[in-house]
Structures are given as structure tokens and as C-alpha cells.
CSV table of C-alpha atoms and ligand atoms in Angstrom, one decimal:
chain,number,residue,atom,x,y,z
A,370,MET,CA,94.0,-77.2,66.4
A,371,SER,CA,92.6,-73.8,67.4
A,372,LYS,CA,92.4,-71.1,64.8
A,373,THR,CA,93.8,-67.9,66.3
A,374,LEU,CA,93.1,-64.6,64.6
A,375,ASP,CA,96.2,-62.4,65.1
A,376,LYS,CA,95.9,-60.2,62.0
A,377,PRO,CA,93.1,-58.5,60.1
A,378,LEU,CA,90.7,-61.0,58.6
A,379,PRO,CA,91.1,-60.9,54.8
A,380,PRO,CA,88.0,-60.3,52.6
A,381,GLY,CA,86.4,-63.6,51.6
A,382,SER,CA,86.7,-64.9,55.2
A,383,VAL,CA,83.8,-66.2,57.1
A,384,ILE,CA,82.4,-64.6,60.3
A,385,GLY,CA,80.3,-66.8,62.5
A,386,ILE,CA,77.5,-65.2,64.5
A,387,LEU,CA,75.8,-66.9,67.4
A,388,GLY,CA,72.1,-65.8,67.3
A,389,GLY,CA,69.9,-65.0,64.4
A,390,GLY,CA,67.8,-62.0,65.4
A,391,GLN,CA,67.7,-58.5,63.8
A,392,LEU,CA,71.1,-57.6,65.2
A,393,GLY,CA,72.7,-60.5,63.5
A,394,ARG,CA,70.8,-59.7,60.3
A,395,MET,CA,72.0,-56.0,60.3
A,396,ALA,CA,75.5,-57.2,61.2
A,397,ALA,CA,75.5,-59.6,58.3
A,398,LEU,CA,74.3,-56.9,55.9
A,399,ALA,CA,77.2,-54.7,57.1
A,400,ALA,CA,79.8,-57.4,56.7
A,401,ALA,CA,79.0,-57.9,53.0
A,402,PRO,CA,80.5,-54.6,51.7
A,403,LEU,CA,83.7,-55.5,53.5
A,404,GLY,CA,83.8,-58.7,51.5
A,405,TYR,CA,83.0,-61.1,54.4
A,406,ARG,CA,80.6,-64.0,54.4
A,407,VAL,CA,78.5,-64.7,57.5
A,408,HIS,CA,77.4,-67.9,59.0
A,409,ILE,CA,74.6,-67.8,61.5
A,410,TYR,CA,74.2,-70.3,64.3
A,411,THR,CA,70.8,-70.4,65.9
A,412,PRO,CA,68.4,-72.9,67.3
A,413,LYS,CA,65.5,-71.3,65.4
A,414,ASP,CA,65.1,-72.0,61.7
A,415,ASP,CA,63.0,-68.9,61.0
A,416,ASP,CA,65.3,-66.2,62.5
A,417,PRO,CA,65.6,-62.9,60.6
A,418,ALA,CA,69.4,-63.2,60.0
A,419,LEU,CA,69.0,-66.5,58.1
A,420,GLN,CA,67.5,-64.5,55.2
A,421,VAL,CA,70.7,-62.6,54.6
A,422,CYS,CA,73.5,-65.0,55.4
A,423,ASP,CA,75.8,-67.3,53.5
A,424,GLY,CA,75.6,-70.3,55.8
A,425,ARG,CA,73.2,-71.5,58.4
A,426,HIS,CA,73.8,-73.8,61.4
A,427,ILE,CA,70.4,-74.7,63.0
A,428,ALA,CA,71.0,-76.5,66.3
A,429,PRO,CA,70.7,-76.0,70.0
A,430,TYR,CA,73.5,-74.0,71.8
A,431,GLU,CA,74.4,-77.1,73.7
A,432,ASP,CA,75.0,-79.3,70.6
A,433,GLU,CA,78.8,-79.8,70.6
A,434,VAL,CA,78.8,-81.7,67.3
A,435,ALA,CA,77.1,-78.8,65.6
A,436,LEU,CA,79.2,-76.3,67.4
A,437,ALA,CA,82.4,-78.1,66.3
A,438,ALA,CA,81.2,-78.1,62.7
A,439,PHE,CA,80.4,-74.3,63.0
A,440,ALA,CA,83.9,-73.6,64.4
A,441,GLU,CA,85.4,-75.6,61.5
A,442,ALA,CA,83.4,-73.5,58.9
A,443,VAL,CA,84.2,-70.0,60.2
A,444,ASP,CA,87.3,-67.9,60.8
A,445,VAL,CA,86.1,-65.9,63.8
A,446,VAL,CA,83.0,-66.1,66.0
A,447,THR,CA,80.9,-63.4,67.6
A,448,TYR,CA,77.5,-63.2,69.2
A,449,GLU,CA,74.6,-60.9,68.6
A,450,PHE,CA,72.8,-61.2,72.0
A,451,GLU,CA,74.0,-61.9,75.5
A,452,ASN,CA,71.7,-64.8,76.3
A,453,VAL,CA,73.8,-67.3,74.4
A,454,PRO,CA,75.1,-69.6,77.1
A,455,HIS,CA,78.7,-68.6,77.9
A,456,LYS,CA,79.6,-72.3,77.9
A,457,THR,CA,78.8,-72.3,74.2
A,458,ALA,CA,81.3,-69.4,73.7
A,459,ASP,CA,83.9,-71.2,75.9
A,460,PHE,CA,83.5,-74.4,73.8
A,461,LEU,CA,84.0,-72.5,70.6
A,462,ALA,CA,86.9,-70.5,72.0
A,463,GLY,CA,88.9,-73.7,72.3
A,464,ARG,CA,88.7,-74.0,68.5
A,465,VAL,CA,88.5,-70.5,67.0
A,466,THR,CA,88.9,-66.9,68.1
A,467,VAL,CA,85.7,-65.6,69.8
A,468,ARG,CA,85.3,-61.8,70.0
A,469,PRO,CA,84.4,-60.3,72.4
A,470,ASP,CA,86.1,-62.8,74.7
A,471,PRO,CA,83.6,-65.3,76.4
A,472,LYS,CA,84.5,-63.7,79.7
A,473,VAL,CA,82.8,-60.5,78.6
A,474,LEU,CA,79.7,-62.5,77.7
A,475,LYS,CA,79.8,-64.2,81.1
A,476,ILE,CA,79.9,-60.8,82.8
A,477,CYS,CA,77.2,-59.1,80.7
A,478,GLN,CA,74.7,-61.9,80.8
A,479,ASN,CA,74.2,-61.8,84.5
A,480,ARG,CA,73.1,-58.5,86.1
A,481,LEU,CA,74.8,-59.3,89.4
A,482,ARG,CA,78.1,-60.1,87.8
A,483,GLU,CA,77.8,-57.1,85.6
A,484,LYS,CA,77.1,-54.7,88.5
A,485,ASP,CA,79.9,-56.2,90.6
A,486,PHE,CA,82.3,-55.8,87.6
A,487,LEU,CA,81.3,-52.2,87.1
A,488,ALA,CA,81.8,-51.5,90.8
A,489,SER,CA,85.3,-53.0,90.5
A,490,ILE,CA,86.2,-50.5,87.9
A,491,GLU,CA,84.6,-47.7,89.8
A,492,VAL,CA,81.7,-47.1,87.4
A,493,PRO,CA,78.6,-45.7,89.2
A,494,THR,CA,75.5,-47.9,88.9
A,495,THR,CA,72.1,-48.0,90.6
A,496,ARG,CA,72.4,-49.4,94.2
A,497,TYR,CA,71.6,-53.1,94.3
A,498,ALA,CA,71.5,-56.3,96.3
A,499,GLU,CA,71.4,-60.0,95.4
A,500,VAL,CA,68.1,-61.6,96.5
A,501,THR,CA,67.2,-65.2,96.6
A,502,GLY,CA,63.5,-65.1,97.7
A,503,PRO,CA,60.7,-62.9,99.0
A,504,GLU,CA,62.3,-62.6,102.5
A,505,GLY,CA,65.5,-61.3,101.0
A,506,VAL,CA,63.6,-58.8,99.0
A,507,ALA,CA,61.9,-57.5,102.1
A,508,ARG,CA,65.3,-57.1,103.8
A,509,ALA,CA,66.9,-55.4,100.8
A,510,LEU,CA,64.0,-53.1,100.4
A,511,ARG,CA,64.7,-51.8,103.9
A,512,ASP,CA,68.4,-51.3,103.0
A,513,LEU,CA,67.9,-49.8,99.6
A,514,GLY,CA,64.7,-47.8,100.3
A,515,SER,CA,61.3,-48.1,98.6
A,516,PRO,CA,60.5,-48.4,95.7
A,517,CYS,CA,62.9,-50.8,94.0
A,518,VAL,CA,62.9,-52.8,90.8
A,519,LEU,CA,63.1,-56.6,91.2
A,520,LYS,CA,64.8,-58.2,88.2
A,521,THR,CA,66.0,-61.7,87.3
A,522,SER,CA,69.8,-61.8,87.2
A,523,GLU,CA,69.7,-63.7,83.9
A,524,GLY,CA,67.5,-64.1,80.9
A,525,GLY,CA,65.4,-60.9,81.1
A,526,TYR,CA,65.1,-58.4,78.3
A,527,ASP,CA,62.7,-55.6,77.2
A,528,GLY,CA,61.3,-55.4,80.7
A,529,LYS,CA,60.6,-59.2,80.9
A,530,GLY,CA,61.6,-60.6,84.3
A,531,GLN,CA,61.3,-57.3,86.2
A,532,THR,CA,58.7,-55.8,88.4
A,533,LEU,CA,58.4,-52.7,90.6
A,534,VAL,CA,58.2,-53.4,94.4
A,535,LYS,CA,57.3,-51.2,97.3
A,536,THR,CA,57.2,-51.6,101.1
A,537,GLY,CA,53.9,-53.3,102.0
A,538,ASP,CA,53.6,-55.1,98.6
A,539,ASP,CA,52.8,-58.8,98.5
A,540,LEU,CA,56.4,-59.8,97.8
A,541,GLU,CA,55.5,-63.5,97.3
A,542,SER,CA,53.5,-62.6,94.3
A,543,ALA,CA,56.1,-60.1,93.1
A,544,TRP,CA,58.7,-62.8,93.2
A,545,LYS,CA,56.4,-65.2,91.3
A,546,ARG,CA,55.8,-62.4,88.7
A,547,MET,CA,59.6,-62.0,88.2
A,548,ILE,CA,60.5,-65.7,87.9
A,549,GLY,CA,57.3,-66.5,86.0
A,550,ALA,CA,58.5,-64.4,83.0
A,551,VAL,CA,61.9,-66.0,82.5
A,552,ASP,CA,64.0,-68.7,84.1
A,553,GLY,CA,66.8,-66.4,85.4
A,554,GLY,CA,68.3,-67.8,88.6
A,555,PRO,CA,68.6,-65.6,91.7
A,556,GLY,CA,67.3,-62.1,91.6
A,557,ILE,CA,68.7,-58.6,91.9
A,558,LEU,CA,66.9,-55.8,93.7
A,559,GLU,CA,67.8,-52.3,92.4
A,560,ALA,CA,67.0,-49.0,93.9
A,561,TYR,CA,64.4,-47.3,91.7
A,562,VAL,CA,66.0,-44.3,89.9
A,563,ASP,CA,63.8,-41.3,89.5
A,564,PHE,CA,65.7,-40.4,86.4
A,565,SER,CA,65.5,-37.1,84.4
A,566,ALA,CA,66.6,-38.9,81.2
A,567,GLU,CA,67.7,-42.3,79.9
A,568,ILE,CA,70.8,-42.1,77.6
A,569,SER,CA,73.2,-44.5,76.0
A,570,VAL,CA,76.5,-44.5,74.4
A,571,ILE,CA,77.9,-47.1,71.9
A,572,ALA,CA,81.6,-47.6,72.1
A,573,ALA,CA,84.0,-50.0,70.3
A,574,ARG,CA,87.5,-51.2,70.9
A,575,SER,CA,89.7,-52.8,68.2
A,576,ALA,CA,92.1,-55.6,68.6
A,577,GLU,CA,94.9,-53.0,68.5
A,578,GLY,CA,93.3,-51.1,71.4
A,579,GLN,CA,91.8,-48.2,69.3
A,580,VAL,CA,88.7,-46.9,71.0
A,581,THR,CA,85.8,-44.9,69.4
A,582,ASN,CA,82.4,-43.9,70.6
A,583,TYR,CA,79.2,-42.5,69.0
A,584,VAL,CA,77.6,-39.4,70.4
A,585,THR,CA,75.4,-39.7,73.5
A,586,VAL,CA,71.7,-40.4,72.6
A,587,GLU,CA,68.5,-40.1,74.5
A,588,ASN,CA,66.1,-43.1,74.8
A,589,HIS,CA,62.4,-43.2,75.5
A,590,HIS,CA,60.7,-46.5,76.4
A,591,ARG,CA,57.1,-47.6,76.2
A,592,ASP,CA,56.1,-50.6,78.4
A,593,HIS,CA,59.9,-51.1,79.1
A,594,ILE,CA,60.6,-51.5,75.4
A,595,LEU,CA,62.7,-48.9,73.5
A,596,ASP,CA,60.3,-46.7,71.6
A,597,GLN,CA,62.5,-43.8,70.4
A,598,THR,CA,66.1,-42.7,70.3
A,599,ILE,CA,66.8,-39.0,69.8
A,600,VAL,CA,70.2,-38.0,68.4
A,601,PRO,CA,71.9,-36.2,70.0
A,602,ALA,CA,70.6,-36.5,73.5
A,603,ARG,CA,69.1,-33.2,74.8
A,604,VAL,CA,71.4,-33.1,77.8
A,605,SER,CA,74.3,-30.7,78.8
A,606,GLU,CA,77.7,-31.2,77.3
A,607,GLN,CA,78.9,-32.0,80.8
A,608,ILE,CA,76.4,-35.0,81.1
A,609,SER,CA,77.2,-36.3,77.6
A,610,GLY,CA,80.9,-35.9,78.2
A,611,LYS,CA,80.5,-37.9,81.5
A,612,ALA,CA,78.5,-40.6,79.7
A,613,GLU,CA,81.0,-41.0,76.9
A,614,ALA,CA,84.0,-41.1,79.3
A,615,ILE,CA,82.1,-43.9,81.2
A,616,ALA,CA,81.6,-45.9,78.0
A,617,ARG,CA,85.2,-45.6,77.0
A,618,HIS,CA,86.3,-46.5,80.5
A,619,ILE,CA,84.2,-49.7,80.4
A,620,VAL,CA,85.5,-50.9,77.0
A,621,GLU,CA,89.1,-50.4,78.3
A,622,GLY,CA,88.3,-51.9,81.7
A,623,ILE,CA,86.7,-55.1,80.2
A,624,ARG,CA,89.5,-55.3,77.6
A,625,LEU,CA,86.8,-55.4,74.9
A,626,VAL,CA,87.5,-56.4,71.3
A,627,GLY,CA,84.1,-55.6,69.8
A,628,LEU,CA,81.3,-53.1,70.4
A,629,ILE,CA,79.2,-52.3,73.5
A,630,GLY,CA,76.0,-50.5,74.2
A,631,VAL,CA,76.0,-48.7,77.6
A,632,GLU,CA,72.6,-47.7,79.0
A,633,MET,CA,72.6,-45.0,81.6
A,634,PHE,CA,70.2,-43.0,83.8
A,635,VAL,CA,70.7,-39.3,84.4
A,636,THR,CA,69.5,-38.1,87.8
A,637,ALA,CA,68.1,-34.7,88.7
A,638,ALA,CA,71.4,-34.0,90.6
A,639,GLY,CA,73.4,-34.6,87.4
A,640,GLN,CA,74.7,-38.1,88.2
A,641,VAL,CA,75.1,-40.6,85.4
A,642,LEU,CA,74.5,-44.1,86.6
A,643,VAL,CA,75.0,-47.2,84.4
A,644,ASN,CA,71.9,-49.4,84.1
A,645,GLU,CA,73.3,-52.1,81.9
A,646,ILE,CA,75.8,-52.9,79.3
A,647,ALA,CA,75.4,-55.1,76.2
A,648,PRO,CA,78.5,-56.4,74.4
A,649,ARG,CA,77.0,-56.2,70.9
A,650,PRO,CA,75.2,-53.7,68.6
A,651,HIS,CA,72.4,-52.0,70.5
A,652,ASN,CA,68.9,-50.9,69.6
A,653,SER,CA,69.8,-47.3,70.5
A,654,GLY,CA,72.5,-47.4,67.8
A,655,HIS,CA,70.3,-48.3,64.8
A,656,TRP,CA,70.3,-44.6,63.7
A,657,THR,CA,74.0,-44.9,62.9
A,658,ILE,CA,73.2,-47.0,59.8
A,659,ASP,CA,71.7,-43.9,58.1
A,660,ALA,CA,73.3,-41.0,59.9
A,661,CYS,CA,77.0,-41.9,60.3
A,662,VAL,CA,80.1,-42.5,58.2
A,663,THR,CA,80.4,-46.0,59.8
A,664,SER,CA,77.4,-47.7,61.3
A,665,GLN,CA,77.5,-49.5,64.6
A,666,PHE,CA,77.1,-52.8,62.7
A,667,GLU,CA,80.1,-52.1,60.5
A,668,GLN,CA,82.1,-51.0,63.5
A,669,PHE,CA,81.2,-54.2,65.3
A,670,ILE,CA,82.3,-56.3,62.3
A,671,ARG,CA,85.5,-54.2,61.9
A,672,ALA,CA,86.4,-54.8,65.6
A,673,VAL,CA,85.6,-58.6,65.4
A,674,ALA,CA,87.5,-58.9,62.2
A,675,GLY,CA,90.6,-57.1,63.6
A,676,LEU,CA,90.3,-54.2,61.2
A,677,PRO,CA,90.9,-50.5,62.1
A,678,LEU,CA,87.8,-48.8,63.4
A,679,GLY,CA,85.8,-46.5,61.1
A,680,ALA,CA,84.9,-42.8,61.6
A,681,VAL,CA,81.9,-42.4,64.0
A,682,GLU,CA,81.0,-38.8,62.9
A,683,ARG,CA,77.3,-38.2,61.9
A,684,HIS,CA,76.2,-36.2,58.9
A,685,SER,CA,72.7,-36.0,60.3
A,686,ASP,CA,70.9,-35.7,63.5
A,687,ALA,CA,68.2,-38.4,63.8
A,688,VAL,CA,65.2,-39.8,65.5
A,689,MET,CA,64.9,-43.6,65.4
A,690,ARG,CA,61.6,-45.2,66.2
A,691,ASN,CA,61.0,-48.9,66.7
A,692,LEU,CA,58.2,-50.5,64.8
A,693,LEU,CA,56.6,-52.8,67.4
A,694,GLY,CA,53.9,-55.4,66.5
A,695,ASP,CA,51.5,-54.2,63.8
A,696,GLU,CA,53.2,-50.7,63.6
A,697,CYS,CA,55.2,-52.3,60.7
A,698,GLU,CA,52.0,-52.2,58.7
A,699,SER,CA,52.6,-48.4,58.1
A,700,TRP,CA,55.5,-49.2,55.8
A,701,ALA,CA,54.0,-47.6,52.7
A,702,GLU,CA,53.3,-44.3,54.6
A,703,ILE,CA,56.9,-44.3,56.0
A,704,LEU,CA,58.3,-44.9,52.5
A,705,SER,CA,56.5,-41.9,51.2
A,706,ASP,CA,58.4,-39.6,53.6
A,707,PRO,CA,61.7,-38.5,51.9
A,708,ALA,CA,63.5,-38.0,55.3
A,709,ALA,CA,62.5,-41.5,56.6
A,710,ARG,CA,64.7,-44.6,56.2
A,711,LEU,CA,62.8,-47.8,56.7
A,712,HIS,CA,64.3,-51.1,58.0
A,713,LEU,CA,62.2,-54.2,58.3
A,714,TYR,CA,63.5,-57.3,59.9
A,715,GLY,CA,61.6,-59.9,57.8
A,716,LYS,CA,59.8,-61.4,60.8
A,717,SER,CA,56.6,-63.2,59.7
A,718,GLU,CA,54.5,-62.8,62.8
A,719,ALA,CA,53.8,-59.3,64.2
A,720,ARG,CA,53.1,-60.2,67.8
A,721,PRO,CA,52.3,-57.2,70.2
A,722,GLY,CA,55.5,-55.6,71.4
A,723,ARG,CA,57.7,-57.6,69.0
A,724,LYS,CA,60.5,-55.6,67.3
A,725,MET,CA,59.5,-55.8,63.6
A,726,GLY,CA,61.6,-53.0,62.2
A,727,HIS,CA,62.6,-49.4,62.8
A,728,VAL,CA,62.4,-46.1,61.0
A,729,THR,CA,65.1,-43.4,61.2
A,730,ARG,CA,64.2,-39.8,60.3
A,731,LEU,CA,67.2,-37.7,59.4
A,732,SER,CA,67.9,-34.0,59.8
A,733,PRO,CA,71.1,-33.3,57.8
A,734,ARG,CA,73.6,-31.0,59.5
A,735,ASN,CA,76.6,-28.9,58.5
A,736,TRP,CA,79.5,-31.0,59.2
A,737,THR,CA,83.1,-31.9,58.2
A,738,LEU,CA,85.0,-35.1,58.7
B,1051,AMP,P1,66.5,-53.0,81.7
B,1051,AMP,O1,65.9,-54.3,81.2
B,1051,AMP,O2,67.3,-53.1,82.9
B,1051,AMP,O3,67.2,-52.2,80.6
B,1051,AMP,O4,65.2,-52.1,82.1
B,1051,AMP,C1,64.3,-51.6,81.1
B,1051,AMP,C2,63.8,-50.3,81.5
B,1051,AMP,O5,63.1,-50.3,82.8
B,1051,AMP,C3,64.8,-49.2,81.6
B,1051,AMP,O6,65.2,-48.7,80.4
B,1051,AMP,C4,64.1,-48.2,82.5
B,1051,AMP,O7,63.2,-47.4,81.8
B,1051,AMP,C5,63.4,-49.1,83.5
B,1051,AMP,N1,64.2,-49.4,84.7
B,1051,AMP,C6,65.0,-50.5,84.8
B,1051,AMP,N2,65.7,-50.4,86.0
B,1051,AMP,C7,65.3,-49.3,86.6
B,1051,AMP,C8,65.6,-48.7,87.9
B,1051,AMP,N3,66.5,-49.2,88.7
B,1051,AMP,N4,65.0,-47.5,88.2
B,1051,AMP,C9,64.1,-46.9,87.3
B,1051,AMP,N5,63.8,-47.5,86.1
B,1051,AMP,C10,64.3,-48.6,85.8
């Protein structure tokens, strides 16, 4: 019989998380003070979250015997990244409550479905077209204008599976570059946005329909990977207001029970366009661990567990920097700075571009709750 969660999850209960990366690790760390245990389900036996959890289920996402045992062992299921096959979430949802609903995962793991959904709730995005091969790219490039960004519809992250294309480019090799990186089905061609800033908003919605959002933040990328998040974003109140209203509209529109990161571009003309949404804690929200009353990870756990949401106010402004590859070797120097808060993810191999940890530098502010 299916276990349905229709009231707040009592302390001592078990939260199951699909995926064992740093987001799962920080979520598990946030679940502990609320009295919850966390079980991690991942195909990889050296994932960072496995170091801080109460139970581990190491098996492929397609292994229904292992999934059934996982569903048996936990009281609610969530996921820490959107590349978990949605069939896995659907299978589990027949046995135990899954939050956010698997249909949210299905939308967010495919860039085309995601953009179609956003259009259906009148959220402005970059202009886009579905493309299934180099000829389609040439056609769409004429419609959307040059340059464009060619992306896989599924499976890409941190710039993997995407490439800039212009009129006159060799589109055969651009297509190969895109699909060579990840196996992601048909592609999406997006108009290139000459943005003046990249911003994001993290919002949450509880099982009772309570909605909260953190302040709008500003993101800077290096080689398509998030490098720095500056809090708050250095944009006008009008822009941050627009961004926060969009994030709240999305969590309502998708009937989210959970937490979502909304990445947006700001154009010179003052438009705010959604780039993508992620139905889980987001890298641009890591600063909340050290600067807010309730971190994004605790908020995520609260939403998944059916608890009331916590206060999102910040006691400090912050700059969060990712530690990529061997940048994590500067840990001793970071620790000697009293304003710096170091977070390492426990990954053994510091491959170039790999997210090994982050550091948040705080600037305390005058504030009241
Ligand atoms: P994504 O994987 O979609 O989050 O893209 C990673 C980064 O690539 C974004 O944060 C942007 O810096 C850049 N990028 C992605 N799509 C576009 C676009 N349509 N126009 C301009 N830059 C983009």
C-alpha cells in the first residue's frame, strides 16, 4: 500500500533523497537539526552525500527491486538533481509520497518541456525552437536571428551539451559538439541573449500553499560554470521585484511542494527572461546557509516534510564563490579569514571545473526579523 504524507513528518522519520551529490549532502546536513534521518539513493558508491547520511541505497535508477526497498525504508522521497529519470520518480510515487511531484521533475529535466510550460503560464523566456538536426538548426537560426545557443534538451549541465552557433558556421560539427557531450535527445536552439546581468531567485512552496522567496542574487559564470554569487544583486528594485514575482508565479503555476531555483537574464531594456528552473536547492543559494535565518536546504527539507516554511531574511550580505578543481587546496588560507565560511564537499578527486566546495564571505547588516 502506498504511504501518503498528509501531515507534517514527525522528527525521527526518514527522508529519502535520489542523488548523492553536494546538494544532497547539504540537504542531509540541514535535515539533521530537524530530527530527520536521511537515506540516499545513488548509483555511485563514492558520492559526497553518502558521508553524512543514515542509510545508503547504491543501485541504478532503473533497478525496481532496489527502488521498492528504498520506498519501504523511507517516509517521503525527494530528489537533489533533475537528471534522475522521471520514470524512477513515477515508480516511487506509487509507493510513497514524492515531493516535488514527479510531473515537476518531468517538466524541469527537459529544456523544451520547461520552456513550453513557462510559456503556458506567461513567463517570459529566451525565444527558442526545437531542432532535430543541422538542417533544422539552419532554419531556426534564420527565424530566431544569429547568434544562437544550441543546447541538448536533456542531460546537460554547467555548459555541457551547449554551443554557440552563428550564420555561416559548420552546423554539422556544431551538432556533433552538442550531442557529443551528453546523450540528450533532440536539441533546442535559443536566441543568444546579450544580457546585462544574470540573476536568480530561490523560492519555496509548502504543502499548505505558503510561498517564500529569498532576495534576488547576481551570478557570474566562468566557462559556463557558476563562479560567484553576489547578494543582493546589484540591480534596480524594479528588476529584483520583477524577478521575485516571476519566481513566485512559477512555484504557484507548477503547484510546487518543494523549492526551486529560477535562473534569469536581465536585458539592457530591463526585461527579465527566465533561462532555466531547477526544482531543488540551487548553487546560487548556497550563501543562505551562512547568511539567512533559514537556509535554502532547511527550507527544502521543511517543504518536503510538510512543515511550515522558515524565515528567509538575511542577517548579512554575502559573496559566495565556488571552489572549482584544485581551488579547494586554498582551504587553510580561507579558514584564516574571519569573514569567510568554508564548505567542502568531501570529493576525493579535484578534476578541473569540478565543484569541490564553496566559500561564503559575509558582510553583516543592520536588520530586524
Ligand atoms: P544553462 O546551462 O542554460 O544554465 O547555461 C549556462 C550559462 O550559459 C548561462 O548561465 C549563461 O551564462 C550562458 N547562456 C545559456 N543560454 C544562453 C542564451 N540563450 N544567451 C546567452 N547566454 C546563455
